[in-house]
Amino acid sequence: MTADDNLLIQNDSRPIRGWSIVVFLAVLPLLLVPAVWLLRDREMLAMLALFFTSSLIALAVAVAPMGVRALPALGFRPAGFWPIVLGTVGALVVSVAVSQLGEAEGVKQAMDVARTPRLFVASLVVMALLAPLVEEAVFRGLLYGWVAGRWGTTAAWLTSSILFAAAHVEPTHALLVLPLGLWFGWLRQRTGSLWPSLAAHVVNNGIAVVAAAYVSGTSP
């Protein structure tokens, strides 16, 4: 296969179709409701793991008809080293600035789940790896791709950022998350790739979990 044949490094790709959004929204509750009913451990970390795993499966089902073209359509395209580094540094700056306005609910959640070394490792996997992957793929992959294909990248940037913040539900938390959402969305718009925002999201959440574990006295 030549470089020109590799769909992962092509700038053009099929846009996300509206039916992919519908399928995702339909499949997610079908997976989540029975899974929650069967779940014995109702602690926060287990619930988060279940939610994000179900979301990832629903996303895979939604884009499965696109085949290998789903990856570039979601934004999994090369971005280069410096956009990833600068995007991550920028996210940390935004996160520190936002933290001066109040304690985000996400930090409180991290402190709640990272109570022991075992839970610390599990919370790193769920909150610093699984959660960023799912949130980026859904909001700045699936949603961004659909909106960009219909109304352009600026509309996609704003829409995905606002809905990303709104998905955090609690009003204060949503407002504190919005600047990060705007930054992640801007990275997606400027680079055309999901990797810079995903890397920044992973590092940001990872630092939050480590900091929360340190504050709560957990020894990693």
XYZ file of N, CA and C in Angstrom:
660
model
N 0.844 -1.199 0.000
C 0.000 0.000 0.000
C 0.876 1.245 0.000
N 0.618 2.149 -0.889
C 1.383 3.387 -0.953
C 0.819 4.393 0.022
N 1.581 5.489 0.234
C 1.127 6.529 1.162
C -0.194 7.124 0.706
N -0.353 7.233 -0.640
C -1.582 7.833 -1.157
C -2.790 6.946 -0.928
N -2.536 5.643 -0.755
C -3.642 4.717 -0.539
C -4.027 4.602 0.931
N -3.189 5.134 1.800
C -3.435 5.010 3.234
C -4.456 6.052 3.669
N -5.653 5.606 4.024
C -6.728 6.524 4.383
C -6.419 7.304 5.653
N -5.534 6.759 6.484
C -5.242 7.419 7.750
C -4.425 8.694 7.570
N -3.774 8.874 6.425
C -2.972 10.078 6.252
C -3.518 10.966 5.143
N -4.723 10.695 4.714
C -5.353 11.575 3.749
C -6.095 12.676 4.483
N -6.062 13.875 3.927
C -6.748 14.998 4.553
C -8.247 14.973 4.282
N -8.623 14.382 3.155
C -10.043 14.333 2.835
C -10.625 13.005 3.299
N -11.862 13.032 3.704
C -12.530 11.817 4.143
C -14.026 12.029 4.031
N -14.760 10.939 4.086
C -16.208 11.048 4.053
C -16.693 11.735 5.321
N -17.638 12.660 5.198
C -18.159 13.311 6.406
C -19.022 12.354 7.213
N -19.159 12.668 8.483
C -20.053 11.900 9.347
C -21.492 12.196 8.936
N -22.277 11.164 8.764
C -23.672 11.327 8.372
C -24.574 11.420 9.597
N -25.733 12.024 9.398
C -26.671 12.183 10.501
C -27.131 10.869 11.089
N -27.219 9.835 10.251
C -27.683 8.554 10.769
C -26.702 7.970 11.782
N -25.435 8.346 11.686
C -24.458 7.865 12.668
C -24.765 8.428 14.052
N -25.176 9.698 14.097
C -25.561 10.313 15.366
C -26.787 9.597 15.938
N -27.765 9.346 15.072
C -29.003 8.689 15.509
C -28.711 7.291 16.049
N -27.876 6.546 15.331
C -27.537 5.186 15.769
C -26.828 5.222 17.117
N -25.892 6.145 17.272
C -25.173 6.255 18.543
C -26.137 6.531 19.692
N -27.029 7.496 19.505
C -27.973 7.864 20.560
C -28.979 6.752 20.844
N -29.254 5.921 19.849
C -30.193 4.814 20.045
C -29.529 3.620 20.723
N -28.297 3.333 20.324
C -27.609 2.152 20.845
C -27.140 2.356 22.282
N -26.706 3.569 22.616
C -26.148 3.813 23.951
C -27.104 3.417 25.080
N -28.350 3.895 25.096
C -29.237 3.463 26.194
C -29.569 1.979 26.146
N -29.600 1.396 24.953
C -29.868 -0.037 24.852
C -28.767 -0.854 25.523
N -27.557 -0.344 25.486
C -26.443 -1.005 26.162
C -26.389 -0.642 27.640
N -26.633 0.626 27.917
C -26.389 1.150 29.258
C -27.431 0.699 30.277
N -28.694 0.736 29.897
C -29.760 0.431 30.864
C -29.653 -0.994 31.408
N -29.581 -2.024 30.559
C -29.451 -3.377 31.125
C -28.125 -3.589 31.848
N -27.063 -2.926 31.373
C -25.764 -3.084 32.027
C -25.795 -2.513 33.440
N -26.424 -1.357 33.608
C -26.551 -0.759 34.941
C -27.406 -1.650 35.834
N -28.452 -2.220 35.266
C -29.343 -3.095 36.036
C -28.600 -4.336 36.532
N -27.674 -4.843 35.714
C -26.925 -6.045 36.078
C -25.713 -5.742 36.959
N -25.294 -4.488 36.988
C -24.088 -4.127 37.726
C -24.316 -4.247 39.230
N -23.446 -4.973 39.888
C -23.560 -5.140 41.338
C -22.881 -3.994 42.085
N -21.733 -3.573 41.561
C -20.973 -2.507 42.203
C -21.454 -1.164 41.658
N -22.181 -0.405 42.479
C -22.733 0.869 42.027
C -21.868 2.057 42.447
N -20.610 1.815 42.782
C -19.735 2.923 43.127
C -19.416 3.746 41.883
N -18.989 4.977 42.115
C -18.819 5.934 41.026
C -17.875 5.433 39.941
N -16.736 4.864 40.335
C -15.751 4.445 39.345
C -16.307 3.346 38.451
N -17.024 2.406 39.043
C -17.625 1.330 38.255
C -18.680 1.878 37.299
N -19.463 2.841 37.768
C -20.489 3.438 36.919
C -19.856 4.210 35.764
N -18.785 4.940 36.055
C -18.094 5.679 34.997
C -17.497 4.725 33.968
N -16.884 3.655 34.450
C -16.296 2.673 33.537
C -17.369 2.062 32.645
N -18.516 1.762 33.232
C -19.619 1.183 32.469
C -20.145 2.168 31.429
N -20.304 3.415 31.840
C -20.833 4.424 30.923
C -19.897 4.645 29.737
N -18.614 4.811 30.010
C -17.677 5.101 28.924
C -17.457 3.885 28.025
N -17.474 2.698 28.612
C -17.345 1.490 27.790
C -18.555 1.333 26.877
N -19.744 1.562 27.425
C -20.963 1.486 26.614
C -20.943 2.530 25.509
N -20.457 3.723 25.832
C -20.380 4.793 24.837
C -19.419 4.430 23.711
N -18.302 3.806 24.070
C -17.322 3.419 23.060
C -17.889 2.352 22.128
N -18.616 1.399 22.700
C -19.242 0.358 21.875
C -20.309 0.970 20.971
N -21.125 1.870 21.520
C -22.165 2.522 20.724
C -21.551 3.323 19.581
N -20.435 3.984 19.847
C -19.741 4.737 18.805
C -19.236 3.809 17.710
N -18.665 2.681 18.112
C -18.163 1.718 17.131
C -19.294 1.197 16.245
N -20.445 0.936 16.853
C -21.599 0.470 16.081
C -22.070 1.558 15.118
N -22.062 2.806 15.583
C -22.566 3.917 14.775
C -21.737 4.163 13.522
N -20.428 3.972 13.625
C -19.561 4.270 12.473
C -19.112 3.013 11.745
N -19.533 1.845 12.211
C -19.107 0.589 11.591
C -19.399 0.522 10.091
N -20.566 1.013 9.623
C -20.821 0.948 8.173
C -19.812 1.717 7.329
N -19.073 2.637 7.924
C -18.082 3.407 7.176
C -16.785 2.634 6.981
N -16.614 1.539 7.710
C -15.393 0.758 7.584
C -14.170 1.542 8.034
N -13.049 1.343 7.330
C -11.803 2.014 7.717
C -11.883 3.518 7.523
N -12.828 3.980 6.740
C -12.985 5.425 6.544
C -13.506 6.121 7.798
N -13.987 5.346 8.750
C -14.494 5.944 9.982
C -13.381 6.634 10.762
N -12.187 6.069 10.748
C -11.095 6.640 11.539
C -10.717 8.051 11.088
N -10.415 8.277 9.813
C -10.124 9.663 9.413
C -11.337 10.572 9.523
N -12.539 10.022 9.340
C -13.742 10.845 9.470
C -13.911 11.340 10.902
N -13.493 10.530 11.868
C -13.561 10.920 13.271
C -12.403 11.832 13.677
N -11.424 11.968 12.804
C -10.302 12.858 13.106
C -9.017 12.153 13.462
N -8.983 10.840 13.348
C -7.753 10.117 13.657
C -6.815 10.189 12.450
N -6.184 11.359 12.316
C -5.228 11.628 11.253
C -3.951 12.163 11.885
N -2.811 11.984 11.245
C -1.563 12.516 11.799
C -1.642 14.020 12.009
N -1.038 14.478 13.101
C -1.078 15.908 13.411
C 0.304 16.517 13.571
N 1.313 15.695 13.717
C 2.646 16.224 13.950
C 2.950 16.336 15.436
N 4.224 16.454 15.752
C 4.673 16.468 17.141
C 4.324 17.763 17.859
N 4.632 18.901 17.246
C 4.476 20.177 17.937
C 3.024 20.557 18.219
N 2.088 20.303 17.321
C 0.691 20.585 17.686
C 0.237 19.815 18.920
N 0.723 18.587 19.063
C 0.359 17.792 20.233
C 0.983 18.381 21.497
N 2.267 18.742 21.410
C 2.959 19.305 22.573
C 2.355 20.652 22.970
N 2.220 21.545 22.000
C 1.695 22.878 22.299
C 0.237 22.816 22.739
N -0.516 21.898 22.151
C -1.905 21.732 22.565
C -2.015 21.272 24.000
N -1.113 20.377 24.403
C -1.121 19.882 25.777
C -0.715 20.972 26.759
N 0.324 21.722 26.416
C 0.761 22.825 27.277
C -0.358 23.857 27.418
N -1.000 24.175 26.308
C -2.102 25.131 26.349
C -3.240 24.657 27.231
N -3.542 23.365 27.162
C -4.615 22.813 27.992
C -4.281 22.934 29.475
N -3.023 22.710 29.819
C -2.619 22.826 31.220
C -2.707 24.270 31.697
N -2.347 25.206 30.827
C -2.465 26.628 31.180
C -3.927 26.992 31.418
N -4.795 26.558 30.513
C -6.230 26.831 30.662
C -6.764 26.189 31.936
N -6.340 24.958 32.197
C -6.818 24.234 33.373
C -6.403 24.932 34.662
N -5.152 25.394 34.718
C -4.675 26.105 35.910
C -5.439 27.411 36.086
N -5.658 28.120 34.986
C -6.392 29.386 35.061
C -7.820 29.160 35.550
N -8.464 28.130 35.026
C -9.845 27.835 35.415
C -9.916 27.406 36.876
N -8.881 26.700 37.343
C -8.888 26.221 38.728
C -8.899 27.365 39.732
N -8.477 28.547 39.297
C -8.498 29.703 40.191
C -9.918 30.211 40.428
N -10.832 29.791 39.561
C -12.222 30.237 39.677
C -13.046 29.347 40.591
N -12.530 28.162 40.872
C -13.264 27.234 41.727
C -12.788 25.825 41.493
N -13.162 24.932 42.392
C -12.762 23.532 42.283
C -13.747 22.801 41.393
N -13.242 22.253 40.303
C -14.105 21.541 39.369
C -14.624 20.255 39.995
N -15.833 19.889 39.607
C -16.434 18.661 40.119
C -15.603 17.444 39.751
N -14.905 17.529 38.602
C -14.077 16.403 38.190
C -12.970 16.104 39.181
N -12.401 17.151 39.788
C -11.364 16.944 40.796
C -11.960 16.273 42.026
N -13.150 16.699 42.418
C -13.816 16.077 43.561
C -14.102 14.603 43.277
N -14.519 14.305 42.049
C -14.772 12.920 41.679
C -13.486 12.108 41.739
N -12.400 12.701 41.240
C -11.116 11.999 41.263
C -10.681 11.720 42.690
N -10.884 12.677 43.590
C -10.524 12.481 44.991
C -11.373 11.385 45.615
N -12.605 11.279 45.164
C -13.512 10.281 45.724
C -13.128 8.868 45.308
N -12.676 8.711 44.060
C -12.403 7.360 43.567
C -10.971 6.912 43.827
N -10.036 7.844 43.972
C -8.624 7.467 44.138
C -8.267 7.358 45.616
N -8.952 6.483 46.329
C -8.764 6.393 47.773
C -7.695 5.385 48.176
N -7.421 4.400 47.335
C -6.423 3.383 47.636
C -5.544 3.199 46.407
N -4.358 2.573 46.563
C -3.515 2.329 45.387
C -4.241 1.573 44.282
N -5.074 0.595 44.653
C -5.808 -0.160 43.633
C -6.780 0.741 42.893
N -7.511 1.556 43.643
C -8.460 2.464 43.015
C -7.745 3.569 42.244
N -6.551 3.922 42.693
C -5.784 4.935 41.975
C -5.466 4.467 40.560
N -4.986 3.243 40.442
C -4.663 2.700 39.118
C -5.921 2.592 38.264
N -6.995 2.096 38.863
C -8.250 1.957 38.119
C -8.781 3.314 37.680
N -8.673 4.316 38.552
C -9.170 5.645 38.201
C -8.320 6.279 37.108
N -7.024 5.981 37.092
C -6.180 6.464 36.000
C -6.643 5.881 34.670
N -6.929 4.582 34.667
C -7.366 3.926 33.433
C -8.696 4.502 32.960
N -9.638 4.648 33.892
C -10.980 5.089 33.513
C -11.023 6.583 33.203
N -10.470 7.398 34.105
C -10.644 8.846 33.999
C -9.581 9.530 33.150
N -8.396 8.919 33.045
C -7.325 9.560 32.282
C -7.081 8.912 30.925
N -7.677 7.759 30.674
C -7.510 7.107 29.372
C -8.857 6.878 28.681
N -9.732 6.124 29.351
C -11.006 5.776 28.725
C -11.898 6.998 28.529
N -12.033 7.817 29.567
C -12.913 8.990 29.469
C -12.465 9.966 28.379
N -11.188 10.365 28.325
C -10.776 11.265 27.244
C -10.972 10.666 25.855
N -10.668 9.377 25.707
C -10.841 8.741 24.402
C -12.291 8.816 23.949
N -13.206 8.462 24.837
C -14.624 8.455 24.479
C -15.130 9.877 24.243
N -14.801 10.789 25.149
C -15.299 12.160 25.014
C -14.775 12.830 23.754
N -13.506 12.626 23.451
C -12.962 13.225 22.234
C -13.563 12.590 20.988
N -13.677 11.269 20.983
C -14.213 10.585 19.805
C -15.678 10.930 19.566
N -16.430 11.146 20.644
C -17.852 11.460 20.494
C -18.060 12.936 20.161
N -17.475 13.825 20.964
C -17.755 15.255 20.789
C -16.935 15.888 19.668
N -15.634 15.609 19.640
C -14.803 16.229 18.605
C -14.486 15.278 17.462
N -15.110 14.107 17.511
C -15.028 13.175 16.404
C -16.367 13.065 15.707
N -17.290 12.355 16.330
C -18.605 12.107 15.737
C -19.410 13.396 15.559
N -19.624 14.125 16.645
C -20.439 15.343 16.581
C -19.771 16.415 15.730
N -18.491 16.651 15.969
C -17.763 17.665 15.204
C -17.805 17.337 13.711
N -17.574 16.075 13.378
C -17.552 15.682 11.976
C -18.884 15.898 11.284
N -19.972 15.620 11.998
C -21.293 15.809 11.404
C -21.610 17.291 11.213
N -21.391 18.096 12.257
C -21.692 19.526 12.160
C -20.796 20.199 11.123
N -19.513 19.844 11.100
C -18.589 20.448 10.138
C -19.006 20.151 8.705
N -19.523 18.951 8.479
C -19.947 18.582 7.139
C -21.172 19.342 6.669
N -21.965 19.873 7.611
C -23.193 20.579 7.249
C -23.060 22.098 7.352
N -22.375 22.572 8.386
C -22.356 24.017 8.642
C -20.956 24.609 8.782
N -19.927 23.802 8.612
C -18.571 24.333 8.659
C -17.878 24.091 9.988
N -16.560 24.320 9.995
C -15.758 23.966 11.164
C -15.960 24.911 12.349
N -16.289 26.181 12.085
C -16.518 27.095 13.210
C -17.755 26.683 13.993
N -18.815 26.355 13.272
C -20.027 25.868 13.934
C -19.744 24.565 14.667
N -18.924 23.711 14.067
C -18.578 22.442 14.704
C -17.773 22.672 15.975
N -16.848 23.617 15.921
C -16.035 23.952 17.098
C -16.917 24.425 18.252
N -17.793 25.376 17.982
C -18.633 25.934 19.040
C -19.653 24.916 19.552
N -20.295 24.215 18.636
C -21.323 23.248 19.033
C -20.737 22.125 19.874
N -19.633 21.551 19.405
C -19.030 20.437 20.144
C -18.507 20.890 21.500
N -17.993 22.113 21.578
C -17.459 22.626 22.846
C -18.573 22.866 23.856
N -19.663 23.471 23.404
C -20.782 23.771 24.303
C -21.452 22.488 24.786
N -21.677 21.547 23.879
C -22.324 20.296 24.280
C -21.402 19.444 25.147
N -20.106 19.527 24.906
C -19.136 18.838 25.765
C -19.241 19.357 27.196
N -19.317 20.674 27.340
C -19.456 21.257 28.677
C -20.805 20.889 29.287
N -21.867 20.975 28.488
C -23.211 20.677 28.993
C -23.332 19.228 29.450
N -22.565 18.337 28.832
C -22.628 16.920 29.196
C -22.118 16.659 30.603
N -21.420 17.627 31.172
C -20.941 17.466 32.543
C -22.018 17.831 33.565
N -23.189 18.208 33.060
C -24.462 18.317 33.790
C -24.479 19.419 34.845
N -23.712 19.251 35.916
C -23.768 20.211 37.017
C -23.339 21.587 36.506
N -24.167 22.639 36.681
C -23.919 23.937 36.041
C -22.540 24.529 36.302
N -22.103 24.524 37.559
C -20.791 25.098 37.870
C -19.682 24.313 37.190
N -19.793 23.004 37.235
C -18.804 22.150 36.582
C -18.784 22.411 35.082
N -19.965 22.529 34.488
C -20.059 22.765 33.050
C -19.379 24.077 32.660
N -19.588 25.119 33.453
C -18.971 26.415 33.159
C -17.453 26.351 33.282
N -16.967 25.590 34.263
C -15.523 25.466 34.443
C -14.888 24.616 33.348
N -15.652 23.680 32.809
C -15.137 22.795 31.761
C -15.178 23.469 30.386
N -16.071 24.435 30.207
C -16.254 25.058 28.897
C -14.960 25.619 28.293
N -14.120 26.354 29.046
C -12.876 26.852 28.434
C -11.987 25.738 27.889
N -11.908 24.627 28.618
C -11.130 23.493 28.114
C -11.776 22.917 26.859
N -13.103 22.843 26.868
C -13.803 22.350 25.688
C -13.539 23.213 24.468
N -13.524 24.528 24.673
C -13.233 25.445 23.571
C -11.798 25.262 23.071
N -10.879 25.043 23.996
C -9.481 24.825 23.605
C -9.328 23.520 22.832
N -9.931 22.451 23.348
C -9.865 21.167 22.643
C -10.491 21.278 21.253
N -11.622 21.971 21.178
C -12.285 22.139 19.891
C -11.464 22.964 18.919
N -10.787 23.983 19.448
C -9.929 24.813 18.596
C -8.773 23.990 18.037
N -8.205 23.123 18.859
C -7.140 22.240 18.380
C -7.648 21.345 17.254
N -8.850 20.831 17.433
C -9.449 19.975 16.397
C -9.653 20.754 15.102
N -10.122 21.976 15.233
C -10.381 22.798 14.053
C -9.091 23.188 13.346
N -8.097 23.591 14.102
C -6.861 24.101 13.503
C -6.018 23.003 12.872
N -6.000 21.830 13.489
C -5.121 20.763 13.001
C -5.838 19.767 12.100
N -7.171 19.722 12.177
C -7.909 18.724 11.420
C -7.736 17.325 11.972
N -7.148 17.233 13.155
C -6.848 15.934 13.753
C -7.375 15.879 15.180
N -7.684 14.677 15.617
C -8.157 14.466 16.980
C -7.008 14.254 17.963
N -5.824 13.948 17.449
C -4.721 13.587 18.337
C -4.284 14.706 19.284
N -4.166 15.969 18.846
C -3.748 17.006 19.803
C -4.718 17.183 20.963
N -6.015 17.229 20.674
C -6.983 17.395 21.760
C -7.046 16.149 22.631
N -6.894 14.981 22.033
C -6.914 13.743 22.809
C -5.713 13.673 23.748
N -4.536 13.999 23.233
C -3.336 13.986 24.078
C -3.459 14.995 25.212
N -3.941 16.190 24.886
C -4.105 17.227 25.910
C -5.115 16.797 26.966
N -6.179 16.160 26.530
C -7.230 15.698 27.437
C -6.703 14.607 28.365
N -5.936 13.679 27.814
C -5.368 12.590 28.615
C -4.425 13.143 29.682
N -3.530 14.030 29.280
C -2.568 14.596 30.233
C -3.287 15.414 31.302
N -4.247 16.219 30.891
C -4.987 17.047 31.843
C -5.708 16.186 32.881
N -6.418 15.165 32.418
C -7.139 14.295 33.347
C -6.185 13.481 34.210
N -5.079 13.048 33.605
C -4.104 12.274 34.366
C -3.516 13.073 35.512
N -3.177 14.320 35.239
C -2.636 15.183 36.293
C -3.685 15.418 37.375
N -4.942 15.575 36.968
C -6.015 15.781 37.945
C -6.158 14.574 38.865
N -6.063 13.369 38.305
C -6.184 12.157 39.119
C -4.997 12.035 40.072
N -3.788 12.277 39.562
C -2.592 12.192 40.410
C -2.654 13.229 41.524
N -3.052 14.456 41.181
C -3.151 15.516 42.186
C -4.203 15.174 43.232
N -5.326 14.633 42.776
C -6.389 14.265 43.711
C -5.938 13.147 44.640
N -5.196 12.186 44.092
C -4.686 11.090 44.914
C -3.694 11.611 45.948
N -2.878 12.565 45.540
C -1.896 13.145 46.465
C -2.598 13.891 47.599
N -3.602 14.681 47.240
C -4.332 15.456 48.244
C -5.073 14.540 49.216
N -5.623 13.443 48.672
C -6.394 12.531 49.522
C -5.511 11.560 50.292
N -4.191 11.623 50.048
C -3.267 10.789 50.799
C -3.040 9.416 50.227
N -3.497 9.191 48.981
C -3.286 7.894 48.346
C -1.849 7.782 47.875
N -1.230 6.660 48.118
C 0.139 6.428 47.656
C 0.097 5.603 46.389
N 0.398 6.205 45.207
C 0.341 5.469 43.949
C 1.247 4.250 43.966
